[in-house]
């Protein structure tokens, strides 16, 4: 990336410099390809777009065990609520109205400060479908190949001119199946310093993610994490020790996360107890599982992380057209 192409995201005059930036024109093109490719792919699969609100009283990352982000609390006309970090619960609801599945591409919000791999406000491509973890992992691979092909079709020469290569894109679309590694297997493969030990569960460092990507020569699934390392809504094996989840690692690290959900209310309640999550705000969700139990799975992908991989960028903040940072008023 040449210095005259990259504009520092924190520069107050950035929005004017962007107007003359070939990079940001290319980012808009890739955003459009991703959106068009997403819509085309899910329509071909019979999965329907759901228009959901960005406010919720039932956040998918509450302050309990396994939460991976802090909630954004607001007061709207005197009523406390949250800006959603994910509308996964809404998709689970919409799925019961659209039998082949429901998806959206919409903004999400995080309480933490932005860094090279996280944004305070980002676009989320999420879907919920009937079926198991294996079903949604396979669907995620097909989806990624479809949107990457769309990007190549729309902007292949421009991306090659900017990055100097499109081999990473071509490799992904021609790969048969992405390799899969369980968390236990990863812990044996990697240096101990790459595994973070918590009280009853483990996590992986960002450099550990990069090591797994290098070891497998590209995208790799990291599956079956410790159950307390993921949020309460993820289904587990029968002994409740391992989650039925999978993160797809490529580019900056984890770009897409999959999981199977609890089918009924009894296992959901037990998981909430183990994760120390108050059932109160989720009463409607529990009742839905009681009244309309269903095996479903879904995934979420941060679109800016995908675009950063497409354009071989090292800081996801540089993908933003209009940056946002918690606690700061940025223009436009």
mmCIF file with all atom_site columns, C-alpha atoms in Angstrom, residues 106-242:
data_model
loop_
_atom_site.group_PDB
_atom_site.id
_atom_site.type_symbol
_atom_site.label_atom_id
_atom_site.label_alt_id
_atom_site.label_comp_id
_atom_site.label_asym_id
_atom_site.label_entity_id
_atom_site.label_seq_id
_atom_site.pdbx_PDB_ins_code
_atom_site.Cartn_x
_atom_site.Cartn_y
_atom_site.Cartn_z
_atom_site.occupancy
_atom_site.B_iso_or_equiv
_atom_site.pdbx_formal_charge
_atom_site.auth_seq_id
_atom_site.auth_comp_id
_atom_site.auth_asym_id
_atom_site.auth_atom_id
_atom_site.pdbx_PDB_model_num
ATOM 1   C CA . UNK A 1 106 ? -26.985 -3.969  8.783   1.00 0.00 ? 106 UNK A CA 1
ATOM 2   C CA . UNK A 1 107 ? -25.005 -1.893  11.309  1.00 0.00 ? 107 UNK A CA 1
ATOM 3   C CA . UNK A 1 108 ? -23.854 -3.298  14.648  1.00 0.00 ? 108 UNK A CA 1
ATOM 4   C CA . UNK A 1 109 ? -22.412 -1.541  17.692  1.00 0.00 ? 109 UNK A CA 1
ATOM 5   C CA . UNK A 1 110 ? -19.690 -2.406  20.235  1.00 0.00 ? 110 UNK A CA 1
ATOM 6   C CA . UNK A 1 111 ? -18.855 -0.729  23.532  1.00 0.00 ? 111 UNK A CA 1
ATOM 7   C CA . UNK A 1 112 ? -15.079 -1.185  23.239  1.00 0.00 ? 112 UNK A CA 1
ATOM 8   C CA . UNK A 1 113 ? -12.686 1.242   21.571  1.00 0.00 ? 113 UNK A CA 1
ATOM 9   C CA . UNK A 1 114 ? -11.754 0.561   17.967  1.00 0.00 ? 114 UNK A CA 1
ATOM 10  C CA . UNK A 1 115 ? -8.428  -1.067  17.161  1.00 0.00 ? 115 UNK A CA 1
ATOM 11  C CA . UNK A 1 116 ? -6.754  -2.653  14.143  1.00 0.00 ? 116 UNK A CA 1
ATOM 12  C CA . UNK A 1 117 ? -9.261  -5.526  14.033  1.00 0.00 ? 117 UNK A CA 1
ATOM 13  C CA . UNK A 1 118 ? -12.361 -4.067  15.748  1.00 0.00 ? 118 UNK A CA 1
ATOM 14  C CA . UNK A 1 119 ? -14.699 -1.202  14.914  1.00 0.00 ? 119 UNK A CA 1
ATOM 15  C CA . UNK A 1 120 ? -17.122 0.549   17.267  1.00 0.00 ? 120 UNK A CA 1
ATOM 16  C CA . UNK A 1 121 ? -19.715 0.570   14.490  1.00 0.00 ? 121 UNK A CA 1
ATOM 17  C CA . UNK A 1 122 ? -19.498 -1.964  11.707  1.00 0.00 ? 122 UNK A CA 1
ATOM 18  C CA . UNK A 1 123 ? -21.628 -3.688  9.117   1.00 0.00 ? 123 UNK A CA 1
ATOM 19  C CA . UNK A 1 124 ? -22.738 -7.222  9.894   1.00 0.00 ? 124 UNK A CA 1
ATOM 20  C CA . UNK A 1 125 ? -23.698 -9.838  7.316   1.00 0.00 ? 125 UNK A CA 1
ATOM 21  C CA . UNK A 1 126 ? -25.683 -12.383 9.336   1.00 0.00 ? 126 UNK A CA 1
ATOM 22  C CA . UNK A 1 127 ? -27.906 -15.338 8.537   1.00 0.00 ? 127 UNK A CA 1
ATOM 23  C CA . UNK A 1 128 ? -29.883 -17.987 10.398  1.00 0.00 ? 128 UNK A CA 1
ATOM 24  C CA . UNK A 1 129 ? -30.882 -21.248 8.706   1.00 0.00 ? 129 UNK A CA 1
ATOM 25  C CA . UNK A 1 130 ? -32.487 -24.530 9.768   1.00 0.00 ? 130 UNK A CA 1
ATOM 26  C CA . UNK A 1 131 ? -29.970 -27.246 10.577  1.00 0.00 ? 131 UNK A CA 1
ATOM 27  C CA . UNK A 1 132 ? -26.784 -28.114 12.415  1.00 0.00 ? 132 UNK A CA 1
ATOM 28  C CA . UNK A 1 133 ? -23.325 -26.617 12.801  1.00 0.00 ? 133 UNK A CA 1
ATOM 29  C CA . UNK A 1 134 ? -22.084 -28.692 9.858   1.00 0.00 ? 134 UNK A CA 1
ATOM 30  C CA . UNK A 1 135 ? -24.918 -27.340 7.722   1.00 0.00 ? 135 UNK A CA 1
ATOM 31  C CA . UNK A 1 136 ? -24.091 -23.712 8.431   1.00 0.00 ? 136 UNK A CA 1
ATOM 32  C CA . UNK A 1 137 ? -20.323 -24.220 8.036   1.00 0.00 ? 137 UNK A CA 1
ATOM 33  C CA . UNK A 1 138 ? -20.947 -25.603 4.560   1.00 0.00 ? 138 UNK A CA 1
ATOM 34  C CA . UNK A 1 139 ? -23.339 -22.736 3.780   1.00 0.00 ? 139 UNK A CA 1
ATOM 35  C CA . UNK A 1 140 ? -20.789 -20.180 4.983   1.00 0.00 ? 140 UNK A CA 1
ATOM 36  C CA . UNK A 1 141 ? -18.137 -21.603 2.647   1.00 0.00 ? 141 UNK A CA 1
ATOM 37  C CA . UNK A 1 142 ? -20.508 -21.424 -0.327  1.00 0.00 ? 142 UNK A CA 1
ATOM 38  C CA . UNK A 1 143 ? -21.497 -17.874 0.616   1.00 0.00 ? 143 UNK A CA 1
ATOM 39  C CA . UNK A 1 144 ? -17.905 -16.671 0.907   1.00 0.00 ? 144 UNK A CA 1
ATOM 40  C CA . UNK A 1 145 ? -17.020 -18.154 -2.453  1.00 0.00 ? 145 UNK A CA 1
ATOM 41  C CA . UNK A 1 146 ? -20.068 -16.510 -4.037  1.00 0.00 ? 146 UNK A CA 1
ATOM 42  C CA . UNK A 1 147 ? -19.317 -13.004 -2.772  1.00 0.00 ? 147 UNK A CA 1
ATOM 43  C CA . UNK A 1 148 ? -15.607 -13.366 -3.570  1.00 0.00 ? 148 UNK A CA 1
ATOM 44  C CA . UNK A 1 149 ? -16.473 -14.381 -7.141  1.00 0.00 ? 149 UNK A CA 1
ATOM 45  C CA . UNK A 1 150 ? -18.722 -11.321 -7.350  1.00 0.00 ? 150 UNK A CA 1
ATOM 46  C CA . UNK A 1 151 ? -15.872 -9.098  -6.156  1.00 0.00 ? 151 UNK A CA 1
ATOM 47  C CA . UNK A 1 152 ? -13.528 -10.620 -8.750  1.00 0.00 ? 152 UNK A CA 1
ATOM 48  C CA . UNK A 1 153 ? -16.100 -10.138 -11.503 1.00 0.00 ? 153 UNK A CA 1
ATOM 49  C CA . UNK A 1 154 ? -16.743 -6.502  -10.594 1.00 0.00 ? 154 UNK A CA 1
ATOM 50  C CA . UNK A 1 155 ? -13.283 -5.296  -9.602  1.00 0.00 ? 155 UNK A CA 1
ATOM 51  C CA . UNK A 1 156 ? -10.643 -7.975  -10.232 1.00 0.00 ? 156 UNK A CA 1
ATOM 52  C CA . UNK A 1 157 ? -8.298  -5.800  -12.350 1.00 0.00 ? 157 UNK A CA 1
ATOM 53  C CA . UNK A 1 158 ? -8.607  -2.823  -9.983  1.00 0.00 ? 158 UNK A CA 1
ATOM 54  C CA . UNK A 1 159 ? -7.862  -5.001  -6.954  1.00 0.00 ? 159 UNK A CA 1
ATOM 55  C CA . UNK A 1 160 ? -4.854  -6.539  -8.696  1.00 0.00 ? 160 UNK A CA 1
ATOM 56  C CA . UNK A 1 161 ? -3.567  -3.070  -9.590  1.00 0.00 ? 161 UNK A CA 1
ATOM 57  C CA . UNK A 1 162 ? -3.928  -1.936  -5.973  1.00 0.00 ? 162 UNK A CA 1
ATOM 58  C CA . UNK A 1 163 ? -2.735  -5.078  -4.163  1.00 0.00 ? 163 UNK A CA 1
ATOM 59  C CA . UNK A 1 164 ? -0.338  -6.414  -6.774  1.00 0.00 ? 164 UNK A CA 1
ATOM 60  C CA . UNK A 1 165 ? -2.158  -9.760  -6.682  1.00 0.00 ? 165 UNK A CA 1
ATOM 61  C CA . UNK A 1 166 ? -5.553  -11.433 -6.604  1.00 0.00 ? 166 UNK A CA 1
ATOM 62  C CA . UNK A 1 167 ? -4.139  -14.872 -5.787  1.00 0.00 ? 167 UNK A CA 1
ATOM 63  C CA . UNK A 1 168 ? -5.725  -14.845 -2.315  1.00 0.00 ? 168 UNK A CA 1
ATOM 64  C CA . UNK A 1 169 ? -9.152  -14.350 -3.887  1.00 0.00 ? 169 UNK A CA 1
ATOM 65  C CA . UNK A 1 170 ? -8.596  -16.988 -6.563  1.00 0.00 ? 170 UNK A CA 1
ATOM 66  C CA . UNK A 1 171 ? -7.330  -19.459 -3.971  1.00 0.00 ? 171 UNK A CA 1
ATOM 67  C CA . UNK A 1 172 ? -10.471 -19.078 -1.853  1.00 0.00 ? 172 UNK A CA 1
ATOM 68  C CA . UNK A 1 173 ? -12.958 -19.565 -4.692  1.00 0.00 ? 173 UNK A CA 1
ATOM 69  C CA . UNK A 1 174 ? -11.157 -22.667 -6.009  1.00 0.00 ? 174 UNK A CA 1
ATOM 70  C CA . UNK A 1 175 ? -10.637 -24.345 -2.637  1.00 0.00 ? 175 UNK A CA 1
ATOM 71  C CA . UNK A 1 176 ? -12.724 -27.489 -2.185  1.00 0.00 ? 176 UNK A CA 1
ATOM 72  C CA . UNK A 1 177 ? -13.282 -27.424 1.579   1.00 0.00 ? 177 UNK A CA 1
ATOM 73  C CA . UNK A 1 178 ? -11.600 -25.244 4.147   1.00 0.00 ? 178 UNK A CA 1
ATOM 74  C CA . UNK A 1 179 ? -9.576  -27.234 6.693   1.00 0.00 ? 179 UNK A CA 1
ATOM 75  C CA . UNK A 1 180 ? -11.038 -27.637 10.190  1.00 0.00 ? 180 UNK A CA 1
ATOM 76  C CA . UNK A 1 181 ? -9.156  -27.681 13.489  1.00 0.00 ? 181 UNK A CA 1
ATOM 77  C CA . UNK A 1 182 ? -10.769 -28.108 16.903  1.00 0.00 ? 182 UNK A CA 1
ATOM 78  C CA . UNK A 1 183 ? -9.671  -25.828 19.729  1.00 0.00 ? 183 UNK A CA 1
ATOM 79  C CA . UNK A 1 184 ? -8.070  -28.809 21.490  1.00 0.00 ? 184 UNK A CA 1
ATOM 80  C CA . UNK A 1 185 ? -6.075  -29.606 18.339  1.00 0.00 ? 185 UNK A CA 1
ATOM 81  C CA . UNK A 1 186 ? -5.045  -25.954 17.985  1.00 0.00 ? 186 UNK A CA 1
ATOM 82  C CA . UNK A 1 187 ? -3.838  -25.905 21.600  1.00 0.00 ? 187 UNK A CA 1
ATOM 83  C CA . UNK A 1 188 ? -1.539  -28.826 20.782  1.00 0.00 ? 188 UNK A CA 1
ATOM 84  C CA . UNK A 1 189 ? -0.316  -27.232 17.536  1.00 0.00 ? 189 UNK A CA 1
ATOM 85  C CA . UNK A 1 190 ? 0.481   -23.800 18.935  1.00 0.00 ? 190 UNK A CA 1
ATOM 86  C CA . UNK A 1 191 ? 2.920   -22.455 21.475  1.00 0.00 ? 191 UNK A CA 1
ATOM 87  C CA . UNK A 1 192 ? 1.441   -22.175 24.982  1.00 0.00 ? 192 UNK A CA 1
ATOM 88  C CA . UNK A 1 193 ? 1.796   -18.385 24.829  1.00 0.00 ? 193 UNK A CA 1
ATOM 89  C CA . UNK A 1 194 ? -0.875  -18.284 22.100  1.00 0.00 ? 194 UNK A CA 1
ATOM 90  C CA . UNK A 1 195 ? -3.529  -19.810 24.389  1.00 0.00 ? 195 UNK A CA 1
ATOM 91  C CA . UNK A 1 196 ? -5.086  -17.566 27.046  1.00 0.00 ? 196 UNK A CA 1
ATOM 92  C CA . UNK A 1 197 ? -6.218  -19.440 30.158  1.00 0.00 ? 197 UNK A CA 1
ATOM 93  C CA . UNK A 1 198 ? -9.304  -18.173 32.003  1.00 0.00 ? 198 UNK A CA 1
ATOM 94  C CA . UNK A 1 199 ? -11.351 -19.601 34.858  1.00 0.00 ? 199 UNK A CA 1
ATOM 95  C CA . UNK A 1 200 ? -12.810 -22.708 33.243  1.00 0.00 ? 200 UNK A CA 1
ATOM 96  C CA . UNK A 1 201 ? -12.215 -21.781 29.603  1.00 0.00 ? 201 UNK A CA 1
ATOM 97  C CA . UNK A 1 202 ? -9.576  -20.805 27.067  1.00 0.00 ? 202 UNK A CA 1
ATOM 98  C CA . UNK A 1 203 ? -9.173  -18.190 24.354  1.00 0.00 ? 203 UNK A CA 1
ATOM 99  C CA . UNK A 1 204 ? -6.790  -17.727 21.444  1.00 0.00 ? 204 UNK A CA 1
ATOM 100 C CA . UNK A 1 205 ? -4.577  -14.700 20.849  1.00 0.00 ? 205 UNK A CA 1
ATOM 101 C CA . UNK A 1 206 ? -4.693  -12.826 17.556  1.00 0.00 ? 206 UNK A CA 1
ATOM 102 C CA . UNK A 1 207 ? -1.160  -14.012 16.795  1.00 0.00 ? 207 UNK A CA 1
ATOM 103 C CA . UNK A 1 208 ? -2.361  -17.564 17.446  1.00 0.00 ? 208 UNK A CA 1
ATOM 104 C CA . UNK A 1 209 ? -5.039  -17.047 14.800  1.00 0.00 ? 209 UNK A CA 1
ATOM 105 C CA . UNK A 1 210 ? -2.375  -15.843 12.370  1.00 0.00 ? 210 UNK A CA 1
ATOM 106 C CA . UNK A 1 211 ? -0.226  -18.898 13.129  1.00 0.00 ? 211 UNK A CA 1
ATOM 107 C CA . UNK A 1 212 ? -3.127  -21.226 12.283  1.00 0.00 ? 212 UNK A CA 1
ATOM 108 C CA . UNK A 1 213 ? -3.736  -19.362 9.010   1.00 0.00 ? 213 UNK A CA 1
ATOM 109 C CA . UNK A 1 214 ? -0.061  -19.721 8.082   1.00 0.00 ? 214 UNK A CA 1
ATOM 110 C CA . UNK A 1 215 ? 0.051   -23.393 9.076   1.00 0.00 ? 215 UNK A CA 1
ATOM 111 C CA . UNK A 1 216 ? -2.898  -24.158 6.784   1.00 0.00 ? 216 UNK A CA 1
ATOM 112 C CA . UNK A 1 217 ? -1.950  -21.860 3.920   1.00 0.00 ? 217 UNK A CA 1
ATOM 113 C CA . UNK A 1 218 ? -5.144  -19.803 4.020   1.00 0.00 ? 218 UNK A CA 1
ATOM 114 C CA . UNK A 1 219 ? -8.645  -19.916 5.503   1.00 0.00 ? 219 UNK A CA 1
ATOM 115 C CA . UNK A 1 220 ? -9.100  -22.415 8.344   1.00 0.00 ? 220 UNK A CA 1
ATOM 116 C CA . UNK A 1 221 ? -12.007 -23.233 10.650  1.00 0.00 ? 221 UNK A CA 1
ATOM 117 C CA . UNK A 1 222 ? -11.341 -23.244 14.397  1.00 0.00 ? 222 UNK A CA 1
ATOM 118 C CA . UNK A 1 223 ? -14.157 -25.327 15.861  1.00 0.00 ? 223 UNK A CA 1
ATOM 119 C CA . UNK A 1 224 ? -15.565 -26.624 19.157  1.00 0.00 ? 224 UNK A CA 1
ATOM 120 C CA . UNK A 1 225 ? -14.395 -24.036 21.653  1.00 0.00 ? 225 UNK A CA 1
ATOM 121 C CA . UNK A 1 226 ? -14.800 -24.449 25.413  1.00 0.00 ? 226 UNK A CA 1
ATOM 122 C CA . UNK A 1 227 ? -18.492 -23.874 26.113  1.00 0.00 ? 227 UNK A CA 1
ATOM 123 C CA . UNK A 1 228 ? -17.876 -21.056 28.614  1.00 0.00 ? 228 UNK A CA 1
ATOM 124 C CA . UNK A 1 229 ? -15.784 -19.154 26.048  1.00 0.00 ? 229 UNK A CA 1
ATOM 125 C CA . UNK A 1 230 ? -18.824 -18.475 23.845  1.00 0.00 ? 230 UNK A CA 1
ATOM 126 C CA . UNK A 1 231 ? -22.159 -16.771 24.647  1.00 0.00 ? 231 UNK A CA 1
ATOM 127 C CA . UNK A 1 232 ? -25.015 -18.622 26.322  1.00 0.00 ? 232 UNK A CA 1
ATOM 128 C CA . UNK A 1 233 ? -27.071 -19.096 23.150  1.00 0.00 ? 233 UNK A CA 1
ATOM 129 C CA . UNK A 1 234 ? -24.578 -21.501 21.543  1.00 0.00 ? 234 UNK A CA 1
ATOM 130 C CA . UNK A 1 235 ? -25.529 -25.166 21.739  1.00 0.00 ? 235 UNK A CA 1
ATOM 131 C CA . UNK A 1 236 ? -23.050 -27.609 23.263  1.00 0.00 ? 236 UNK A CA 1
ATOM 132 C CA . UNK A 1 237 ? -22.146 -31.262 23.186  1.00 0.00 ? 237 UNK A CA 1
ATOM 133 C CA . UNK A 1 238 ? -24.109 -33.504 25.542  1.00 0.00 ? 238 UNK A CA 1
ATOM 134 C CA . UNK A 1 239 ? -21.603 -33.075 28.384  1.00 0.00 ? 239 UNK A CA 1
ATOM 135 C CA . UNK A 1 240 ? -21.820 -29.252 28.009  1.00 0.00 ? 240 UNK A CA 1
ATOM 136 C CA . UNK A 1 241 ? -18.042 -28.900 27.912  1.00 0.00 ? 241 UNK A CA 1
ATOM 137 C CA . UNK A 1 242 ? -17.626 -28.045 24.220  1.00 0.00 ? 242 UNK A CA 1
#
